[in-house]
Amino acid sequence: ANQDTMIVASEPHLVALISTLGVFAEASPGLLLKDLDILLPYLKADNSVKKENEALIVLHVCKILCQVSSRLSSVDIQRLSDGALSDDLVKITYNFGSNATSAAVEALVKLASYEQDDNGAMKKKVLKLAVTFFSYLTKVKGLTDDFSKAKASFKSNVHRALSALGSICRFHDKEEGDDDPEKIDELLFNLIGHQSLTWENLPTASYALFDIYIKKVDTQTKCKALRAMSGIFLARPRIMLAVEQHGLIEDVMSDTAPVELQLEALQCWREILVSEELRIESGEAKRQMESNKRISLSNKISGDQDSDASLIGACCIQHASRLFELTASTDSTIRLNSLLLIETLLRQGLINPMDTVPHLLALQGDIEHPAIPAMALKLLIEENQKRPDIIRQRLASGVRRSYQFQRQVYPDISHVTALVSSKTSDGKELSECIFGQIFKDAIRSSRLHSTRILRSLFALFTNPNKYVNDHSFVQDDHDVMDVCGENSSSFLCKIPLLSFAAEIIAHLPYNHLGDVLFIVHHVSGNIAMEGNDFMMRFAKFLYPLGLTNNEDGDLTEEDIIEKAARGKSSSQKNVLKIIQSEKFDISKFADMCAEASVMVLLLRLKLHLRQAYSGVTEVRLREYQPNEKEKITDRGASPSAEMSRFNADIPKPYKVDGQTFDKGALIKQYAEFRRLMRGNYDFHTHDDEE
């Protein structure tokens, strides 16, 4: 660092320069030793710059000082202790925000830890600062239960005191014997006066004080108190373990807690885990242990410097189920921060990937916040690289959860969708499946795996009444929600999930014609087995009322309902007259139309794929066997450039009031079913004749 350069630097240039020096200090602290005296005057905060830039300058210089402190000689430490540095750092805690305050406190505590004298000037300064904030919080703790109604200056002072005292506790050096569980439980909620405060009892005494403030009414004070507590947990993980037994973590992450407090909890837990991880990986944990005179030689030899991280992780994963629930919060910031915490837990090996993957798959349905599914996809790909079968085993569960996710997070959308829209360079709109990238990376390279996934999706269509609400359909899904809500006995509510599944099947990026042939073959077999029987059921119900041509479900000619659907006025009048009569069971007809919609979706799917992929001919289908050997000519299949968006919309059977059946919509559903069945029959008959 050149002093002349820094003097003439513009305000933004000065901030950028000091920030860059901070990066150098982090990479190699020794590089900044000779420049420390040039940087320290900037801590006086009289640099004639804007307040926000002043805060950045003191923040970066404090961080540089923290990095360099371990390389300072005892002579340098004594020189800094005798100078005005400690006073400058203390002033920062009174004049700047929480980030700068935390950095200043860390610098002060680290320098104090290197003092040779147990009663050194900096040690005294740290304790005096702690006593000042502690006594202030003790004094005002009972003045109000709701700081949102207090004067802004008063509330600001309280929040500053919480932040500063929490920062001091965060960098408290643990003594041997401080982790005695009985001693912690005895002192944890024992509020003492500031006269009795010592460096040794600071964490437990401060926690007792923070516990009072986290119970205040206003959310902002709760968040500040929790942030202060997280400082204690970092320094003394066994306090976190004791607090966990009293239900604190459960309370701040519960549904009844304010959203802001839940968010603060997620951020605090992640910050604690990341900080401990960095402390261990950088070697700081080992250096602290070896330099601490209070730690016995046997403990130093055992080198168990990561035991604290294990305790912190254990406390967090006790609430893994609640963390998974938060990934489906209606608040996008909660979803993002819960995902960030999951990422940290996965990286540190503190959470079961098998339990996590279905929730990451569900987040692919977050269609309005693309950054969230993108991050979830990144984690899925990383897990798939480590465990190649994990996504294949959990994809069916993830598909269902993704549907449930959209219904829960976006209750106002009219149509749950598995597609997202994007545009090409020439402005053409494309529809991509939310599971497309996962299918490319983890599934389609193996025909066996792609066939298994398709079978699991088709299982929904085979028996929707069973699989939509049967929790056993999803392995180990103990917390799935009923997709039909209170109407689980009605067939009508199953249709949206099947539309969602049909969209997925239609738009997965297949690169092997065998996958497409399997789908068409499966649909054809299903229709052949069930289609005619279902037509007979319709005929048996409608023929006595004069609404169909015969009793055997013949499709040769249009019946009166089909004509009414096409707008023939005479037919419409006759059909509506019969449907509105008391002898017509409209509820039964609606349920039958809903069942027919399952086949409508399958028939649409067959038609869509035949149009999208060349090579799906009746001759090829007749030759196709699901277990046949892979044909080289089937490789490299891709959809047509003109491929349209799959139509997964099924008319709603109810009018806007949600109670009255929409007879026009039911007529259209029935007519489309007969039309598609007739088209399917004509296609096969035409190819057979050829």
XYZ file of C-alpha atoms in Angstrom:
690
model
C 0.000 0.000 0.000
C 1.447 3.348 -1.085
C 0.540 6.160 1.286
C 0.723 8.857 -1.389
C -1.570 6.862 -3.668
C -4.133 6.439 -0.907
C -4.058 10.138 -0.011
C -4.917 11.298 -3.534
C -7.375 8.479 -4.251
C -11.005 9.400 -4.892
C -13.655 8.199 -2.469
C -14.787 5.117 -4.472
C -11.166 4.361 -5.406
C -10.105 4.489 -1.749
C -12.835 2.056 -0.698
C -11.957 -0.297 -3.552
C -8.236 -0.075 -2.752
C -8.668 -0.940 0.919
C -11.123 -3.718 0.015
C -8.527 -5.216 -2.338
C -5.894 -5.066 0.386
C -8.330 -7.029 2.540
C -8.365 -9.813 -0.044
C -4.558 -9.888 -0.008
C -4.549 -10.029 3.781
C -6.931 -12.980 3.749
C -4.785 -14.847 1.233
C -1.406 -14.023 2.792
C -1.498 -11.971 6.023
C 2.272 -11.458 6.060
C 2.070 -9.255 2.950
C 0.312 -6.492 4.897
C 2.574 -6.426 7.966
C 4.784 -3.618 6.716
C 1.752 -1.573 5.610
C -0.226 -1.839 8.828
C 0.874 1.549 10.155
C -0.396 3.182 6.947
C -3.842 1.590 7.369
C -4.442 2.051 11.106
C -5.138 5.834 10.939
C -8.197 5.063 8.803
C -9.798 3.546 11.923
C -10.221 7.058 13.358
C -13.105 7.437 10.885
C -12.235 11.025 9.939
C -11.533 10.288 6.280
C -13.854 12.987 4.879
C -16.043 10.493 3.009
C -19.715 9.616 3.126
C -20.996 7.736 6.163
C -21.641 4.502 4.234
C -18.136 4.589 2.705
C -16.617 5.382 6.087
C -18.304 2.248 7.439
C -16.828 0.155 4.610
C -13.350 1.570 5.183
C -13.277 0.827 8.924
C -14.840 -2.594 8.256
C -12.111 -3.640 5.815
C -9.266 -2.200 7.911
C -10.582 -4.041 10.993
C -10.681 -7.288 9.016
C -7.125 -6.699 7.792
C -6.049 -6.129 11.395
C -7.704 -9.420 12.405
C -5.858 -11.314 9.679
C -2.505 -9.755 10.483
C -2.789 -9.974 14.279
C -1.457 -13.544 14.467
C 1.740 -12.446 12.671
C 2.497 -9.522 14.995
C 5.385 -9.777 17.428
C 4.951 -9.228 21.156
C 6.669 -5.860 20.722
C 4.130 -4.819 18.061
C 1.238 -5.974 20.241
C 2.534 -3.969 23.188
C 3.030 -0.894 20.972
C -0.539 -1.099 19.683
C -1.837 -1.697 23.208
C -0.101 1.447 24.491
C -1.399 3.548 21.595
C -4.838 4.893 20.681
C -5.883 1.885 18.603
C -8.138 0.382 21.265
C -9.941 3.722 21.701
C -10.507 3.939 17.932
C -11.969 0.445 17.863
C -14.271 1.208 20.787
C -15.542 4.365 19.063
C -16.440 2.304 16.001
C -18.802 0.173 18.121
C -20.682 3.340 19.117
C -20.883 4.981 15.712
C -21.325 2.339 13.009
C -23.597 -0.556 12.088
C -23.475 -4.184 13.140
C -20.965 -5.330 10.478
C -18.366 -2.693 11.329
C -19.041 -3.167 15.042
C -18.487 -6.916 14.809
C -15.224 -6.444 12.907
C -13.969 -3.870 15.436
C -14.831 -6.119 18.367
C -13.112 -9.090 16.703
C -9.960 -7.031 16.150
C -9.974 -5.798 19.746
C -10.518 -9.289 21.217
C -7.864 -10.897 18.999
C -5.265 -8.288 19.859
C -6.147 -8.663 23.549
C -5.656 -12.432 23.341
C -2.057 -11.885 22.208
C -1.185 -9.593 25.128
C 1.383 -11.129 27.472
C -0.077 -9.460 30.546
C -3.324 -11.010 31.814
C -4.320 -7.490 32.892
C -3.274 -5.850 29.649
C -4.804 -2.595 28.477
C -6.755 -4.186 25.636
C -8.160 -6.941 27.829
C -9.405 -4.303 30.227
C -10.847 -2.306 27.335
C -12.793 -5.327 26.036
C -14.246 -6.106 29.450
C -15.137 -2.461 30.080
C -16.929 -2.323 26.719
C -18.867 -5.495 27.585
C -19.831 -4.115 30.999
C -21.029 -0.864 29.404
C -23.415 -2.557 27.000
C -24.453 -5.186 29.559
C -25.324 -2.587 32.193
C -27.310 -0.532 29.667
C -29.381 -3.542 28.550
C -29.949 -4.520 32.187
C -31.081 -1.001 33.024
C -33.674 -0.657 30.215
C -34.904 -4.263 30.014
C -38.126 -3.560 31.872
C -39.019 -0.165 30.406
C -41.150 -1.570 27.569
C -42.225 -4.839 26.014
C -42.660 -3.325 22.558
C -39.717 -1.297 21.269
C -41.554 -0.533 18.026
C -43.564 2.015 20.012
C -40.481 3.551 21.650
C -38.495 6.530 20.377
C -36.295 5.728 17.411
C -33.111 6.786 19.235
C -33.938 4.619 22.245
C -34.713 1.580 20.087
C -31.530 2.145 18.083
C -29.409 2.245 21.247
C -30.921 -1.012 22.505
C -30.320 -2.749 19.184
C -26.747 -1.436 19.049
C -26.092 -2.745 22.559
C -27.479 -6.178 21.625
C -25.342 -6.335 18.483
C -22.157 -5.168 20.208
C -22.519 -7.443 23.240
C -23.328 -10.385 20.949
C -20.161 -9.664 18.948
C -18.027 -9.574 22.093
C -19.478 -12.925 23.170
C -18.831 -14.340 19.692
C -15.084 -13.859 20.015
C -14.914 -14.952 23.644
C -12.052 -17.396 24.192
C -13.339 -20.531 25.871
C -11.719 -21.777 29.052
C -11.139 -25.416 29.919
C -13.980 -26.556 32.132
C -16.407 -23.964 30.759
C -18.369 -26.723 28.988
C -19.533 -28.493 32.132
C -23.261 -29.150 31.344
C -24.372 -28.801 34.956
C -22.534 -25.505 35.299
C -24.074 -24.197 32.069
C -27.641 -25.166 33.068
C -27.161 -23.562 36.456
C -25.985 -20.217 35.052
C -27.859 -19.997 31.759
C -31.002 -18.230 32.997
C -29.461 -16.659 36.098
C -29.539 -12.896 35.515
C -26.774 -11.078 37.387
C -25.948 -7.427 37.944
C -23.262 -5.712 35.888
C -21.082 -5.456 39.013
C -20.744 -9.256 39.017
C -19.871 -9.508 35.333
C -16.447 -10.988 34.567
C -14.788 -12.169 31.385
C -15.295 -15.766 32.523
C -19.084 -15.560 33.070
C -19.785 -13.167 30.166
C -21.399 -15.726 27.755
C -23.836 -17.260 30.258
C -24.674 -13.907 31.864
C -25.275 -12.314 28.464
C -27.497 -15.194 27.353
C -29.740 -14.685 30.367
C -30.086 -11.048 29.289
C -30.682 -11.849 25.610
C -33.380 -14.332 26.639
C -35.366 -11.432 28.065
C -35.132 -9.406 24.858
C -36.060 -12.266 22.530
C -39.381 -12.458 24.381
C -40.219 -8.827 23.609
C -43.218 -8.125 21.387
C -41.610 -6.365 18.422
C -40.032 -8.571 15.782
C -36.980 -6.399 15.157
C -35.821 -6.691 18.759
C -36.427 -10.447 18.679
C -34.190 -10.692 15.616
C -31.425 -8.603 17.205
C -31.550 -10.759 20.343
C -31.361 -13.977 18.305
C -28.423 -12.604 16.315
C -26.680 -11.789 19.616
C -27.381 -15.302 20.885
C -25.805 -16.771 17.757
C -22.552 -15.061 18.800
C -22.665 -16.968 22.081
C -23.401 -20.235 20.259
C -20.346 -19.744 18.064
C -18.061 -19.238 21.045
C -19.710 -21.812 23.307
C -21.512 -24.536 21.272
C -22.495 -26.419 24.424
C -24.677 -23.469 25.373
C -26.505 -24.003 22.083
C -26.944 -27.664 23.024
C -28.395 -26.672 26.410
C -30.678 -24.062 24.835
C -31.913 -26.610 22.276
C -33.236 -28.694 25.166
C -35.286 -25.688 26.295
C -36.937 -25.381 22.851
C -35.448 -22.116 21.579
C -34.599 -23.373 18.069
C -38.020 -24.961 17.676
C -39.718 -21.730 18.760
C -37.889 -19.392 16.376
C -38.433 -21.725 13.405
C -42.082 -22.539 14.083
C -45.068 -21.409 12.030
C -46.156 -19.143 14.874
C -42.866 -17.184 14.791
C -42.805 -14.015 12.656
C -41.434 -14.542 9.150
C -38.575 -12.129 9.880
C -37.554 -14.188 12.931
C -37.665 -17.438 10.939
C -35.465 -15.798 8.312
C -33.033 -14.562 10.965
C -32.857 -18.061 12.451
C -31.999 -19.628 9.084
C -29.317 -17.013 8.425
C -27.851 -17.380 11.920
C -27.629 -21.179 11.780
C -25.953 -21.053 8.384
C -23.533 -18.333 9.491
C -22.592 -20.375 12.568
C -21.920 -23.499 10.475
C -19.946 -21.637 7.807
C -17.893 -19.700 10.361
C -16.985 -22.870 12.223
C -16.134 -24.585 8.934
C -13.819 -21.735 7.919
C -12.237 -21.675 11.379
C -11.341 -25.361 11.107
C -10.227 -25.364 7.470
C -8.054 -22.274 7.866
C -6.232 -23.826 10.821
C -7.469 -21.071 13.136
C -9.184 -23.590 15.411
C -5.949 -25.509 15.872
C -3.931 -22.328 16.449
C -6.426 -21.127 19.051
C -6.284 -24.437 20.849
C -2.488 -24.574 20.866
C -2.068 -20.969 22.002
C -4.655 -21.205 24.780
C -2.758 -21.725 28.026
C -5.922 -22.877 29.792
C -6.312 -25.999 27.608
C -4.490 -29.063 28.943
C -1.701 -30.772 27.041
C -3.757 -33.967 26.602
C -6.553 -32.057 24.850
C -4.034 -30.312 22.617
C -2.517 -33.664 21.649
C -5.951 -35.162 20.843
C -6.487 -32.243 18.474
C -10.283 -32.427 18.593
C -10.726 -28.889 17.315
C -13.801 -29.753 15.235
C -15.896 -31.073 18.126
C -17.653 -27.703 18.385
C -18.770 -27.896 14.762
C -20.206 -31.366 15.395
C -22.275 -30.054 18.294
C -23.619 -27.142 16.247
C -24.506 -29.418 13.349
C -26.225 -31.883 15.673
C -28.470 -29.110 17.025
C -29.422 -27.969 13.519
C -30.249 -31.398 12.095
C -32.588 -32.109 15.004
C -34.940 -29.786 13.125
C -34.361 -31.133 9.613
C -38.060 -31.898 9.111
C -38.985 -28.295 9.876
C -36.189 -27.089 7.597
C -37.665 -29.165 4.768
C -41.077 -27.634 5.443
C -39.595 -24.158 5.098
C -38.491 -24.958 1.536
C -42.211 -24.779 0.693
C -42.853 -21.515 2.538
C -44.994 -18.938 0.756
C -42.206 -16.400 1.411
C -39.523 -16.648 -1.289
C -36.750 -15.326 1.001
C -37.507 -18.116 3.488
C -37.327 -20.689 0.688
C -34.011 -19.312 -0.560
C -32.381 -19.176 2.872
C -33.626 -22.633 3.856
C -32.052 -23.891 0.624
C -28.774 -22.141 1.464
C -28.770 -23.822 4.878
C -29.482 -27.207 3.281
C -26.570 -26.616 0.895
C -24.253 -26.027 3.860
C -25.540 -29.091 5.743
C -25.104 -31.273 2.654
C -21.574 -30.012 2.072
C -20.628 -30.728 5.668
C -22.262 -34.174 5.607
C -24.717 -33.293 8.376
C -27.972 -34.199 6.600
C -29.196 -37.307 4.791
C -29.191 -36.732 0.998
C -31.915 -39.358 0.501
C -34.272 -37.252 2.630
C -33.179 -34.041 0.949
C -33.439 -34.907 -2.759
C -37.285 -35.012 -2.977
C -37.460 -31.493 -1.557
C -34.828 -30.252 -3.995
C -36.852 -31.823 -6.800
C -39.994 -30.143 -5.496
C -38.264 -26.752 -5.738
C -38.018 -27.241 -9.501
C -41.660 -26.177 -9.430
C -40.811 -22.676 -8.179
C -41.745 -21.138 -11.524
C -41.774 -17.494 -10.402
C -38.336 -17.369 -8.744
C -35.868 -19.035 -11.157
C -32.853 -18.512 -8.876
C -34.295 -21.017 -6.366
C -34.803 -23.984 -8.761
C -31.437 -23.168 -10.367
C -29.661 -23.519 -7.016
C -31.653 -26.653 -6.146
C -30.679 -28.110 -9.529
C -27.010 -27.404 -8.804
C -27.265 -29.339 -5.532
C -29.094 -32.197 -7.265
C -26.382 -32.484 -9.907
C -23.674 -32.492 -7.216
C -25.459 -35.239 -5.274
C -26.023 -37.240 -8.460
C -22.290 -37.126 -9.209
C -21.566 -38.601 -5.787
C -24.468 -41.081 -5.754
C -25.605 -41.854 -9.341
C -28.809 -43.673 -8.309
C -30.133 -41.133 -5.837
C -32.227 -39.043 -8.256
C -33.541 -42.085 -10.098
C -34.769 -43.519 -6.828
C -36.442 -40.312 -5.667
C -37.709 -38.658 -8.856
C -41.248 -40.045 -8.561
C -41.471 -38.650 -5.043
C -40.064 -35.338 -6.263
C -42.607 -35.029 -9.092
C -45.464 -35.367 -6.672
C -43.894 -32.961 -4.230
C -43.367 -30.439 -7.010
C -47.089 -30.512 -7.745
C -47.898 -30.103 -4.067
C -45.335 -27.302 -3.839
C -47.055 -25.187 -6.494
C -50.478 -25.714 -4.949
C -49.174 -24.648 -1.546
C -46.875 -21.786 -2.538
C -48.975 -20.376 -5.394
C -52.590 -21.052 -4.328
C -53.934 -18.346 -6.628
C -52.635 -19.755 -9.910
C -55.340 -21.337 -12.027
C -53.202 -24.128 -13.464
C -50.328 -26.037 -11.867
C -47.740 -26.412 -14.605
C -44.604 -28.436 -15.236
C -43.457 -26.067 -17.988
C -41.486 -22.842 -18.034
C -41.255 -20.574 -21.045
C -38.051 -19.267 -22.577
C -37.162 -17.512 -25.801
C -34.555 -18.348 -28.409
C -32.203 -15.772 -29.923
C -34.642 -15.220 -32.772
C -37.502 -14.504 -30.374
C -39.283 -17.845 -30.681
C -40.942 -19.025 -27.487
C -40.003 -22.468 -26.160
C -41.644 -24.569 -23.460
C -39.245 -26.531 -21.275
C -40.065 -29.124 -18.634
C -38.974 -28.191 -15.115
C -37.393 -31.649 -14.812
C -35.769 -31.504 -18.249
C -32.209 -30.835 -17.115
C -32.407 -33.508 -14.417
C -33.669 -36.012 -16.991
C -30.755 -35.116 -19.294
C -28.087 -35.392 -16.618
C -29.274 -38.325 -14.544
C -31.852 -40.420 -16.380
C -31.886 -40.591 -20.162
C -28.398 -42.051 -20.601
C -29.880 -45.381 -19.519
C -32.968 -46.787 -21.263
C -33.616 -48.947 -18.207
C -33.737 -45.927 -15.911
C -35.838 -43.782 -18.258
C -38.355 -46.623 -18.631
C -38.607 -47.007 -14.858
C -39.268 -43.315 -14.417
C -41.942 -43.337 -17.124
C -43.593 -46.373 -15.532
C -43.728 -44.585 -12.179
C -45.400 -41.575 -13.820
C -47.888 -43.759 -15.684
C -48.768 -45.443 -12.389
C -50.688 -42.263 -11.543
C -52.927 -42.767 -14.561
C -53.434 -46.471 -13.985
C -55.256 -45.931 -10.694
C -55.493 -42.252 -9.755
C -57.772 -42.901 -6.798
C -55.085 -45.070 -5.244
C -51.918 -43.152 -6.015
C -52.992 -39.568 -5.539
C -53.776 -39.996 -1.868
C -51.985 -43.221 -1.008
C -48.900 -42.171 0.961
C -47.227 -45.480 0.213
C -46.847 -44.384 -3.420
C -43.938 -42.202 -2.330
C -41.340 -44.131 -0.406
C -40.590 -42.662 3.028
C -42.963 -39.745 2.451
C -44.266 -39.348 5.967
C -45.280 -35.719 5.637
C -46.967 -35.575 2.242
C -50.142 -33.560 2.057
C -53.386 -34.776 0.525
C -53.465 -33.254 -2.952
C -57.273 -33.258 -2.875
C -57.694 -31.529 0.479
C -61.060 -32.310 2.038
C -62.546 -33.670 -1.216
C -60.357 -36.792 -1.336
C -63.361 -39.018 -2.074
C -64.155 -37.132 -5.299
C -62.494 -38.148 -8.547
C -62.709 -34.597 -9.886
C -59.844 -33.283 -7.768
C -57.350 -35.818 -9.159
C -57.297 -34.294 -12.632
C -54.841 -31.379 -11.967
C -52.121 -33.773 -10.770
C -52.607 -35.974 -13.836
C -52.434 -32.912 -16.118
C -49.160 -32.006 -14.392
C -47.769 -35.522 -14.920
C -48.896 -35.535 -18.573
C -47.039 -32.256 -19.196
C -43.882 -33.772 -17.758
C -44.121 -36.889 -19.937
C -44.881 -34.794 -23.032
C -41.965 -32.392 -22.647
C -39.107 -34.424 -21.187
C -36.118 -34.089 -23.574
C -35.992 -37.588 -25.037
C -33.005 -38.417 -27.247
C -33.927 -42.020 -27.950
C -36.954 -43.012 -30.025
C -37.375 -46.046 -27.780
C -38.593 -43.792 -24.946
C -41.224 -42.202 -27.181
C -42.291 -45.591 -28.556
C -42.600 -46.920 -25.008
C -44.945 -44.063 -24.093
C -47.146 -44.478 -27.182
C -47.154 -48.268 -26.756
C -48.123 -47.922 -23.093
C -50.962 -45.501 -23.876
C -52.242 -47.716 -26.714
C -52.274 -50.744 -24.430
C -54.064 -48.834 -21.692
C -56.747 -47.527 -24.076
C -57.200 -50.957 -25.657
C -57.804 -52.520 -22.242
C -59.998 -49.864 -20.661
C -61.347 -47.605 -23.415
C -64.097 -49.829 -24.781
C -65.243 -50.888 -21.307
C -65.523 -47.261 -20.323
C -67.504 -46.440 -23.482
C -69.923 -49.187 -22.474
C -70.329 -47.625 -19.034
C -71.167 -44.286 -20.632
C -73.638 -45.936 -23.007
C -75.327 -47.844 -20.188
C -75.816 -44.582 -18.301
C -76.872 -42.358 -21.239
C -78.846 -44.678 -23.567
C -81.948 -44.964 -21.346
C -82.113 -41.142 -21.408
C -81.858 -40.962 -25.183
C -78.452 -39.239 -25.115
C -76.495 -41.809 -27.117
C -77.175 -43.857 -30.237
C -76.864 -47.406 -28.901
C -76.079 -49.525 -25.858
C -72.750 -50.925 -27.035
C -70.762 -47.648 -27.090
C -70.395 -47.642 -30.877
C -68.308 -44.707 -32.149
C -69.313 -44.865 -35.801
C -71.589 -41.844 -35.608
C -71.789 -38.753 -33.435
C -74.356 -38.921 -30.690
C -76.633 -36.088 -29.645
C -74.231 -34.795 -26.957
C -71.402 -34.499 -29.476
C -73.670 -32.569 -31.820
C -74.653 -30.261 -28.972
C -70.962 -29.666 -28.216
C -70.443 -28.593 -31.850
C -73.150 -25.947 -31.446
C -76.140 -27.485 -33.178
C -78.991 -25.551 -31.590
C -81.648 -28.277 -31.784
C -79.324 -30.799 -30.173
C -78.265 -28.298 -27.494
C -81.851 -27.673 -26.454
C -82.693 -31.362 -26.229
C -79.514 -32.249 -24.322
C -79.825 -29.382 -21.853
C -83.466 -30.198 -21.242
C -82.599 -33.787 -20.316
C -79.518 -32.857 -18.260
C -81.475 -30.281 -16.268
C -84.246 -32.744 -15.450
C -84.459 -34.406 -12.039
C -84.019 -37.912 -13.449
C -80.507 -37.052 -14.707
C -77.745 -37.730 -12.138
C -75.444 -34.780 -12.927
C -73.009 -35.704 -10.145
C -72.480 -39.202 -11.570
C -72.065 -37.792 -15.083
C -69.454 -35.301 -13.805
C -67.479 -38.050 -12.085
C -67.582 -40.201 -15.211
C -66.373 -37.239 -17.306
C -63.521 -36.775 -14.834
C -62.542 -40.440 -15.263
C -62.788 -40.017 -19.025
C -60.418 -37.038 -18.724
C -57.671 -39.456 -17.670
C -57.975 -41.181 -21.042
C -58.296 -37.815 -22.777
C -54.911 -36.804 -21.376
C -53.355 -40.096 -22.470
C -54.832 -39.841 -25.963
C -53.648 -36.228 -26.275
C -50.212 -37.375 -25.125
C -50.084 -40.086 -27.781
C -51.147 -37.658 -30.523
C -48.715 -34.983 -29.311
C -45.684 -37.301 -29.373
C -46.610 -38.805 -32.742
C -46.653 -35.291 -34.196
C -43.502 -34.144 -32.372
C -41.244 -37.122 -33.160
C -40.864 -38.590 -36.627
C -40.605 -42.367 -36.819
C -43.597 -43.156 -34.602
C -45.631 -45.091 -37.172
C -48.130 -47.854 -36.701
C -45.741 -50.288 -38.396
C -42.942 -49.341 -35.968
C -45.352 -49.555 -33.055
C -46.554 -52.996 -34.131
C -42.943 -54.182 -34.248
C -42.006 -52.500 -30.956
C -41.470 -54.608 -27.855
C -40.784 -52.870 -24.490
C -37.931 -55.296 -23.746
C -36.407 -55.283 -27.228
C -32.715 -54.616 -27.752
C -31.752 -51.041 -28.455
C -31.681 -50.143 -32.142
C -28.932 -47.864 -33.381
C -31.392 -46.108 -35.688
C -33.460 -45.035 -32.656
C -30.610 -43.028 -31.141
C -30.376 -39.278 -31.478
C -34.124 -38.677 -31.625
C -35.234 -35.084 -31.054
C -38.560 -33.279 -31.255
C -39.555 -31.272 -34.273
C -38.595 -27.603 -34.290
C -42.305 -26.877 -34.673
C -43.250 -28.863 -31.576
C -46.194 -27.177 -29.876
C -46.964 -26.881 -26.178
C -48.846 -29.893 -24.883
C -52.470 -29.157 -24.067
C -52.958 -30.358 -20.498
C -56.022 -28.210 -19.753
C -59.154 -30.043 -18.697
C -62.300 -27.875 -18.359
C -63.337 -27.339 -14.770
C -66.647 -29.078 -14.036
C -67.844 -26.330 -11.707
C -68.901 -22.778 -12.305
C -67.276 -19.843 -10.508
C -69.261 -20.481 -7.317
C -67.501 -23.873 -6.988
C -70.788 -25.693 -6.267
C -72.903 -25.595 -9.422
C -71.893 -27.982 -12.206
C -70.981 -26.328 -15.495
C -73.098 -28.423 -17.854
C -71.497 -26.883 -20.950
C -68.013 -27.870 -19.741
C -69.166 -31.442 -19.013
C -70.682 -31.753 -22.481
C -67.369 -30.638 -24.045
C -65.402 -33.126 -21.936
C -67.612 -36.012 -23.010
C -67.527 -34.948 -26.662
C -63.724 -34.653 -26.709
C -63.392 -38.096 -25.168
C -65.533 -39.668 -27.912
C -63.755 -37.699 -30.642
C -60.277 -38.777 -29.483
C -61.408 -42.390 -29.046
C -62.816 -42.332 -32.574
C -59.570 -40.810 -33.919
C -57.515 -43.441 -32.121
C -59.693 -46.230 -33.572
C -59.572 -44.757 -37.086
C -55.746 -44.415 -36.923
C -55.218 -48.055 -36.070
C -57.846 -49.264 -38.544
C -56.372 -47.141 -41.349
C -52.831 -48.446 -40.767
C -54.047 -52.036 -40.538
C -55.768 -51.721 -43.909
C -52.582 -50.336 -45.448
